[in-house]
Short mmCIF file of C-alpha atoms and ligand atoms in Angstrom, two decimals:
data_model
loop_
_atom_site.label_atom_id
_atom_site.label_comp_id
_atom_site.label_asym_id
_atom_site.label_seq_id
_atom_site.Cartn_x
_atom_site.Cartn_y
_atom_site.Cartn_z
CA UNK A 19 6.16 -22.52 -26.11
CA UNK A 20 3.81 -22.36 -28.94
CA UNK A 21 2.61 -19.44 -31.58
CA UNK A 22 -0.58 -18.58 -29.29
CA UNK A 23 1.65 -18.24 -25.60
CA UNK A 24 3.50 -15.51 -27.50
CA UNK A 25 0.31 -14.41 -28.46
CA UNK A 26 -0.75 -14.18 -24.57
CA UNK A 27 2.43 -12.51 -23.74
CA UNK A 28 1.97 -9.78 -26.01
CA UNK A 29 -1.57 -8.64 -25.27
CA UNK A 30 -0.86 -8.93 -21.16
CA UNK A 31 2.41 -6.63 -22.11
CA UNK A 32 -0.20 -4.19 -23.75
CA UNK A 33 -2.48 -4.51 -21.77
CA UNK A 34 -0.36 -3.46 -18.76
CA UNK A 35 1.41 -0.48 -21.07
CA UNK A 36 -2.31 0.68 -21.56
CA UNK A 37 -3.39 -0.11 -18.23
CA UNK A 38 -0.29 2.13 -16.85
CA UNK A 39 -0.40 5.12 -19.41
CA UNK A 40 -4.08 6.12 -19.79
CA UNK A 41 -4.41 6.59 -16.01
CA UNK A 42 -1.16 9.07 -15.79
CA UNK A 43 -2.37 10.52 -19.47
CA UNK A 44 -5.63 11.27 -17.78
CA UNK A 45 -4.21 12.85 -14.61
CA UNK A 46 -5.40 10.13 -12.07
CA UNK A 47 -1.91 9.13 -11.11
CA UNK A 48 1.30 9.62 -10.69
CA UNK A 49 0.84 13.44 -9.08
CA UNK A 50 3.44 13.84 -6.30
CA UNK A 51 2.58 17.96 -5.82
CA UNK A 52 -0.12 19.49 -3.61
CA UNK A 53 -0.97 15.82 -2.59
CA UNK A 54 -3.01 14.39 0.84
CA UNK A 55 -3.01 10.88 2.88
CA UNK A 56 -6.56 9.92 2.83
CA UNK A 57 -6.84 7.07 5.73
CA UNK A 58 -9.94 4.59 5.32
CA UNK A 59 -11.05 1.73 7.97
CA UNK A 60 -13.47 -0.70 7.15
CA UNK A 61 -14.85 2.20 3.84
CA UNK A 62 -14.90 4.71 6.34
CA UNK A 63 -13.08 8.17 6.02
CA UNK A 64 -10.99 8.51 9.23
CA UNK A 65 -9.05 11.59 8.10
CA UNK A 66 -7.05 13.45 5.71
CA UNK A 67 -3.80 14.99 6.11
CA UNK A 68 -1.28 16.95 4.10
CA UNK A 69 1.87 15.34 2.71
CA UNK A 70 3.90 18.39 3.13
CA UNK A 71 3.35 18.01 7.00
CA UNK A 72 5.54 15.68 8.97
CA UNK A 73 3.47 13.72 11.21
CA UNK A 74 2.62 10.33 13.09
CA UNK A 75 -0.75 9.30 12.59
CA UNK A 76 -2.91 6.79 15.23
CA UNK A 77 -5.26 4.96 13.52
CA UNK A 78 -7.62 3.62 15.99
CA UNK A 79 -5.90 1.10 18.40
CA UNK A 80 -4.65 -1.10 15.42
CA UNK A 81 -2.36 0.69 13.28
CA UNK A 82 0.11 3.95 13.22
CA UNK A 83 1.16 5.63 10.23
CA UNK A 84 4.24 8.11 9.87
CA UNK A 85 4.45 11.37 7.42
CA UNK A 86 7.74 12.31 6.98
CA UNK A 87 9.35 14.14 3.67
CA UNK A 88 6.29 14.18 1.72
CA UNK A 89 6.47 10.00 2.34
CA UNK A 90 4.22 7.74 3.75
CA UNK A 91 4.87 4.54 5.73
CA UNK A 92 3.09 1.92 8.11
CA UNK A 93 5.12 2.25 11.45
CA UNK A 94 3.70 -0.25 13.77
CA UNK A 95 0.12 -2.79 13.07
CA UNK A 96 -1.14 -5.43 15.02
CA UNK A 97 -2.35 -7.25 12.83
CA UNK A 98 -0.49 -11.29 12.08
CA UNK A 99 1.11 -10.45 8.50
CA UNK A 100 2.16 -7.01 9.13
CA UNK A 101 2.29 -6.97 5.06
CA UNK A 102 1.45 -3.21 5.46
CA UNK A 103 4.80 -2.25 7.10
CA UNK A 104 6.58 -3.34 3.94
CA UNK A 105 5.01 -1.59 1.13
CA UNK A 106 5.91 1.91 2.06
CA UNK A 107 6.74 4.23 1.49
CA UNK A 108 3.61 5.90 -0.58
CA UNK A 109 4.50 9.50 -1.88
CA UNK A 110 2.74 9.44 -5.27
CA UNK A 111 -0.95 10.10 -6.36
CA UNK A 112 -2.50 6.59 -6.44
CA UNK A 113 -0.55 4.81 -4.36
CA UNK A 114 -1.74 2.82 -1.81
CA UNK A 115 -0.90 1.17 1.99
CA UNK A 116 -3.27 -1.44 2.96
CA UNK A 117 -3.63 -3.56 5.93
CA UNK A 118 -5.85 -6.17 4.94
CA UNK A 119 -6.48 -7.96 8.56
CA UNK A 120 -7.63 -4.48 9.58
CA UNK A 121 -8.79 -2.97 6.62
CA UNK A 122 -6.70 -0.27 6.87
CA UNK A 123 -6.12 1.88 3.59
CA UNK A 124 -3.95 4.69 3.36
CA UNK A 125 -4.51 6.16 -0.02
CA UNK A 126 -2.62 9.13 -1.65
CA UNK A 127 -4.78 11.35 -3.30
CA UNK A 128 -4.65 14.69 -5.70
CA UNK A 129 -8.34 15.52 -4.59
CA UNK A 130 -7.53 17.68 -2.36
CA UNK A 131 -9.87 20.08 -0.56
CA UNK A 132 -7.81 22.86 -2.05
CA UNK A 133 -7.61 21.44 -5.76
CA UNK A 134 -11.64 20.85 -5.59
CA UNK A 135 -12.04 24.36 -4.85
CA UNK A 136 -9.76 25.28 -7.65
CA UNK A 137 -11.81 23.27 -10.28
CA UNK A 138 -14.85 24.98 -9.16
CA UNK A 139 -13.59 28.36 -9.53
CA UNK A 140 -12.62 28.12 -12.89
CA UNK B 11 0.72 -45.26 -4.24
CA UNK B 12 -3.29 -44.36 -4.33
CA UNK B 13 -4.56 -41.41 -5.09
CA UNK B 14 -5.42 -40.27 -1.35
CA UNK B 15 -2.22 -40.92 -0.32
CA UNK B 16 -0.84 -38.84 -3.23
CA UNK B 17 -3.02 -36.16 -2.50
CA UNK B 18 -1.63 -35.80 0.96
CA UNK B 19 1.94 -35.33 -0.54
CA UNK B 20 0.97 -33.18 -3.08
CA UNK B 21 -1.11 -30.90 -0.43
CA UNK B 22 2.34 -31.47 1.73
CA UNK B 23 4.53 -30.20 -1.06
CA UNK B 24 2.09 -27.40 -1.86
CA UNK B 25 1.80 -26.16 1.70
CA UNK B 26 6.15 -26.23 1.88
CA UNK B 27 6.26 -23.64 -0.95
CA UNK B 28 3.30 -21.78 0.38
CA UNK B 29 5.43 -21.59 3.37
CA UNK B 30 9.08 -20.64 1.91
CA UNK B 31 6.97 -17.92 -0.05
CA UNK B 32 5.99 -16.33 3.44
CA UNK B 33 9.52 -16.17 4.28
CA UNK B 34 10.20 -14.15 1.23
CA UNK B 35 9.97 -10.13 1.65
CA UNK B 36 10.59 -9.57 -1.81
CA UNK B 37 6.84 -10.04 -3.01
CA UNK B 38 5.01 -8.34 -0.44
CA UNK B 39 5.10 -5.28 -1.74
CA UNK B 40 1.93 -4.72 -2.92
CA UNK B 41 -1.05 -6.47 -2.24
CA UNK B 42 -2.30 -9.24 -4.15
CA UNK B 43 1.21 -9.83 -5.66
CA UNK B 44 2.73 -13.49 -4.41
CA UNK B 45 5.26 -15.54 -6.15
CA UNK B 46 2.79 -18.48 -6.12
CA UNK B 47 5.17 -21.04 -6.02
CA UNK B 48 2.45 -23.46 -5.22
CA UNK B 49 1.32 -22.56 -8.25
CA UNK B 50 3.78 -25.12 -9.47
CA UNK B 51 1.30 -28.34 -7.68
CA UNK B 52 -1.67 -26.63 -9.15
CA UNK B 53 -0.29 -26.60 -12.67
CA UNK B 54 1.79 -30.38 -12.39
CA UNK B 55 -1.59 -31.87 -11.00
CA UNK B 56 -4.16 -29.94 -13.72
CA UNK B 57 -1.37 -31.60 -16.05
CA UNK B 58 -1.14 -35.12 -14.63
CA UNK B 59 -4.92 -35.42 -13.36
CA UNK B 60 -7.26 -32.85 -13.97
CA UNK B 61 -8.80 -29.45 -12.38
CA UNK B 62 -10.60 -31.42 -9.60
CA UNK B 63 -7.05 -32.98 -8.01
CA UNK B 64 -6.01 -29.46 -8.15
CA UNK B 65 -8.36 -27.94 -6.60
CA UNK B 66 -8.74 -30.44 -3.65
CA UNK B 67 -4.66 -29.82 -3.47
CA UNK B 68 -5.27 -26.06 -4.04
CA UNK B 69 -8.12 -25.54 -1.03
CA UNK B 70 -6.21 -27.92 1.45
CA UNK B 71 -3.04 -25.64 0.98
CA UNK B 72 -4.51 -22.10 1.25
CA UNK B 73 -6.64 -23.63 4.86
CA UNK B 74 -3.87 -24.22 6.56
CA UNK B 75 -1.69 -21.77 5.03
CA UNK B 76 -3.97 -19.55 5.50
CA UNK B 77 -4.64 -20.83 9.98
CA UNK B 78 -0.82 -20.82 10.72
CA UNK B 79 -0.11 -17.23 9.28
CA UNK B 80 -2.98 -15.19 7.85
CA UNK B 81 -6.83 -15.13 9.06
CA UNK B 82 -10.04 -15.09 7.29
CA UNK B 83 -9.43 -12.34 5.27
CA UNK B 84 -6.35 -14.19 3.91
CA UNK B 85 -7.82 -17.29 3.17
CA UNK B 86 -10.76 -15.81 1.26
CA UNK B 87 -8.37 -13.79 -0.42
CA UNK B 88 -6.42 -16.84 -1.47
CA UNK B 89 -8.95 -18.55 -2.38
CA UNK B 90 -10.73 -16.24 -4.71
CA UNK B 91 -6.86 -15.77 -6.53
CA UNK B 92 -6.63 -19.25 -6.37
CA UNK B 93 -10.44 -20.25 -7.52
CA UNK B 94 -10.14 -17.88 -10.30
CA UNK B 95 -6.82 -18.79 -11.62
CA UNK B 96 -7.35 -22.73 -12.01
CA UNK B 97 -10.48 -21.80 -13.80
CA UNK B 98 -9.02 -19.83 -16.81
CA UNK B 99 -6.06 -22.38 -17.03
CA UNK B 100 -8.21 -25.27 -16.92
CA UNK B 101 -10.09 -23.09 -19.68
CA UNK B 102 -6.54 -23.10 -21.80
CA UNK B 103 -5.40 -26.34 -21.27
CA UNK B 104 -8.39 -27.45 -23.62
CA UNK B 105 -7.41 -24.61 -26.08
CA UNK B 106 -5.32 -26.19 -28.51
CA UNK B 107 -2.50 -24.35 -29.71
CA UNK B 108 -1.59 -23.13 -25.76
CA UNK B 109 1.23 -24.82 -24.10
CA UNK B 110 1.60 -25.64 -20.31
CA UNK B 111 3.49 -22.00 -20.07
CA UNK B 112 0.69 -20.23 -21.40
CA UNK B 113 -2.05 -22.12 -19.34
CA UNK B 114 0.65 -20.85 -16.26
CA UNK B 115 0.89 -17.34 -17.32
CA UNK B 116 -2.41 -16.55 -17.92
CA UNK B 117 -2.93 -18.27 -13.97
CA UNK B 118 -0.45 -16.25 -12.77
CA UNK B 119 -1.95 -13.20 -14.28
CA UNK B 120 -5.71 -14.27 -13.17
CA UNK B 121 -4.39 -15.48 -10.01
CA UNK B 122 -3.03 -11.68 -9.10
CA UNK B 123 -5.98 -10.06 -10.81
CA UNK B 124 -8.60 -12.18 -8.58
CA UNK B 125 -7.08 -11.27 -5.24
CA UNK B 126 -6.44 -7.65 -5.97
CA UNK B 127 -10.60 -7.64 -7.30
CA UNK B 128 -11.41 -8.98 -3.71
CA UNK B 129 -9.28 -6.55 -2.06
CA UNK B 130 -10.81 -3.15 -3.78
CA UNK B 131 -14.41 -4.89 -2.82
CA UNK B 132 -13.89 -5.61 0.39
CA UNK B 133 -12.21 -2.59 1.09
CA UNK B 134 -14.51 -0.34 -0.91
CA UNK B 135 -11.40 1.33 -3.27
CA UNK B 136 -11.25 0.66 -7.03
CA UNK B 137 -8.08 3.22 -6.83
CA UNK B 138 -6.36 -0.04 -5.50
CA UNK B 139 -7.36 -2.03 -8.28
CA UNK B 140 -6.74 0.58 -11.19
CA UNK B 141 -3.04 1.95 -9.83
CA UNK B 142 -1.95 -1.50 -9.35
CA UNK B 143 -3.57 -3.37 -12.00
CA UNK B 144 -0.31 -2.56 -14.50
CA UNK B 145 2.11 -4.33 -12.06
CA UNK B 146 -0.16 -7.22 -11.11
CA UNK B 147 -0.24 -8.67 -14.97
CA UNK B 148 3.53 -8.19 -15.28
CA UNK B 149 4.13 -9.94 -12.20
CA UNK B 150 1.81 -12.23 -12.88
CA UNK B 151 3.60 -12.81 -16.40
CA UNK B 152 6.85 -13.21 -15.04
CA UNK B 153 6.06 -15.73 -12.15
CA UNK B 154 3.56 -17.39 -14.16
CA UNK B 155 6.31 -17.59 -17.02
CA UNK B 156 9.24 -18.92 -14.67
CA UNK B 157 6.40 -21.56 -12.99
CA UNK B 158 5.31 -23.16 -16.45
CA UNK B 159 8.74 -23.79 -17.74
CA UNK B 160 9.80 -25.50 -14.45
CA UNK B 161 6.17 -27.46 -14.26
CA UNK B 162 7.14 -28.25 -18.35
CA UNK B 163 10.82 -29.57 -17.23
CA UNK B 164 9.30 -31.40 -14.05
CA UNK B 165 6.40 -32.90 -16.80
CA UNK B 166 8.91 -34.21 -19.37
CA UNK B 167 11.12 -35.81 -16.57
CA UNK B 168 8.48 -37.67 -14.81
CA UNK B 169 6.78 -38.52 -18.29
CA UNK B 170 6.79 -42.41 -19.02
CA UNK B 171 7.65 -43.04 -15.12
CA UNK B 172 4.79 -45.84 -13.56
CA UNK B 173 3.68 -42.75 -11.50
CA UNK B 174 1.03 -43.36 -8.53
ZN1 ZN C 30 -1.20 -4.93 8.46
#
């Protein structure tokens, strides 16, 4: 390895330090309190529902989705990788569940209904 | 051996370890993030011939990779990772002062990067790009890291053979 591929390894090490600390500095991520599942298909909102509730979730004919202890994982897909079963579970602001095949997204999210109205009021 | 025929066994080789990495759970954790052990082709061929025998190799690989276990989605995916990637490092290996691991990293890195871009597009979420965008360069670093010694090691032993 030469001087410069140290030079590479550094910034990509600082870049991914910055990359990971602004966002949680900031609030966008990393939330695991008064959270919700957003579910997308194809950019689409198909629903929202509360962590704190355990539930299974039908997601059109393609995919369901499980709640269970404030967790989040893909239970069954059709689609040929089923990638999606295996990055569960989800349980912190940010985080993400996609199906790819389907475009199935099953986001985590702090913007809750109830935290919007929160911001407004004050 | 002429350079068609080589081709074939280097598109052969590449679609093996495109393969084995299927059979791997460990990387599928998050999208976008793949060992890219054919990586190791891409990188021996930019080395050996230049970007174009890499690229043939690189597209023949992520076709049928892409018809035996993904879809369309897959393959564009792959592509754009893989399109992306073998630009920047053919971009470094020009760069004096850059070694073969550093031309690997930074494809590792861009190779990541690329398919996780695609993904938030397609599926109209830039959360998916910005919460994962911290893990994608380090494993990007890492396999790019582990792929450009062993492509350095495979270089230096096959250096000075009559190859092809
Ligand atoms: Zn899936």
């Amino acid at each position: 390895m030469k001087k410069r591929d140290f030079v590479l390894v550094g910034a990509v090490l600082a870049a991914a330090l910055l990359c990971w600390l602004v966002p949680r500095a900031l609030g966008i991520f990393g939330r695991t309190q008064d959270t919700e599942l957003v579910i997308t298909v194809d950019g689409e909102e198909y629903g929202r529902y509360p962590l704190s509730e355990d539930q299974v979730i039908k997601i059109n004919e393609t995919n369901v989705c499980q709640i269970s202890n404030g967790e989040v994982n893909m239970t069954e897909a059709d689609c040929p990788d089923k990638l999606c079963m295996h990055q569960g579970p989800a349980r912190e602001q940010g985080q993400t569940i996609v199906c790819l095949p389907n475009k199935v997204v099953l986001e985590i999210t702090g913007e809750t209904q109830e935290n919007q109205a929160d911001s407004v009021a004050q | 051996m002429n350079r068609t025929a080589s081709m074939g066994l280097f598109s052969a080789v590449a679609i093996i370890l495109g393969y084995v990495e299927t059979l791997l759970p460990v990387f599928t954790g998050i999208p976008g993030v793949k060992l890219g052990l054919a990586n190791l082709v891409v990188v021996f061929l930019l080395y050996t011939f230049s970007w174009k025998e890499a690229a043939v190799v690189s597209v023949i690989r992520i076709i049928v990779i892409g018809f035996l276990f993904g879809n369309l989605f897959s393959i564009l995916f792959s592509l754009a990772g893989a399109g992306f990637s073998l630009a920047v490092m053919t971009g470094i290996k020009k760069i004096s002062g850059m070694s073969i691991v550093g031309a690997s990293i930074a494809g590792g890195v861009t190779h990541n990067l690329g398919q996780i871009l695609v993904a938030s597009v397609v599926l109209e979420n830039k959360n998916l790009l910005l919460y994962y965008f911290p893990v994608l360069l380090i494993a990007g670093l890492i396999t790019g890291f582990l792929i450009g010694l062993l492509s350095a090691e495979i270089l230096k032993r096959t250096a000075g053979r009559n190859r092809l």
